[in-house]
Amino acid sequence: MLLKTTNMAKPRPFLKWAGGKNRLIQQYENYFPQTFTTYYEPFLGGGAVFFYLSQQRLPLSAVLSDINQELINVYCCLKNDPEQVILFLSEHQQKHSPEYYYQVRSNSEGSIFQKAARIIYLNKTCFNGLYRENAKGEFNVPLGRYKNPKICDPALLRSVSAALENVYLESRSFQDVVHYAKGSNDFVYFDPPYHPVSSTSNFTAYSRYSFNRAEQVNLRNVFVSLASRGVKVMLSNSDCPFIRELYHGFSIHTVSASRVINSNAKKRGRITEVLITSY
């Protein structure tokens, strides 16, 4: 059942996010389970899969989480009071300039709604929409080269708020999903930082928390634990021998993707990724 949107934009990702799945949804479509009651997404990011499913199922009961507390605050504020976020974001739109960007980047103080608007503003104006923190947890991406960025989109943010109505949001580790998803009525989608396919693509942390080889193994163990209970589990990752071996025995599907973030433009282009399902 499609989400009714009278005078409202359809809900979709409102943040740019490295590794976002917006362009891959059409390839994922046939792999989503036909039936489930509750959807879980422990690496929320831009939420492309959630927003897609929210248009297909009304209402969509979901548990969305991420270790990034700043990110979860944005979602919580939009769910609870989108008008407050829109108000502060409109101010950023009016004041935007290179000097203003760095002033905002260096100041993380304010109410929860001011902090939410700050993250959206920085995301819309920083280089490549990349979220990156230093060891202190401070956002440190430089200003992007945009002539007229669309910083505030009230219609979209209101539609996001409506889509989040039946959603539980929390900042926590992906491993905690084992305490919530229990059986065949649950569907869990994992979209972790991808395992690097080469020494030059070793970017596995969007926050101060790295996601290394050991974490990939921990994630596989969580995947196995959930699958053993009958939970429907789907996971995306890079197409490389390490990941294929980790999930040997499960259904491994190949999808085609675009590499859009690379300092060398010549190295951007088509690559393959894997989509792994327990069902």
mmCIF file of C-alpha atoms in Angstrom, residues 22 33 57 89 118 160 248:
data_model
loop_
_atom_site.group_PDB
_atom_site.id
_atom_site.type_symbol
_atom_site.label_atom_id
_atom_site.label_comp_id
_atom_site.label_asym_id
_atom_site.label_seq_id
_atom_site.Cartn_x
_atom_site.Cartn_y
_atom_site.Cartn_z
ATOM 1 C CA ASN A 22 19.156 5.287 -3.391
ATOM 2 C CA PRO A 33 11.137 -10.441 1.777
ATOM 3 C CA ARG A 57 3.930 -0.513 3.401
ATOM 4 C CA LEU A 89 17.629 25.338 8.747
ATOM 5 C CA ARG A 118 23.434 22.136 11.868
ATOM 6 C CA VAL A 160 10.189 12.377 6.433
ATOM 7 C CA HIS A 248 29.669 -18.811 2.477
#
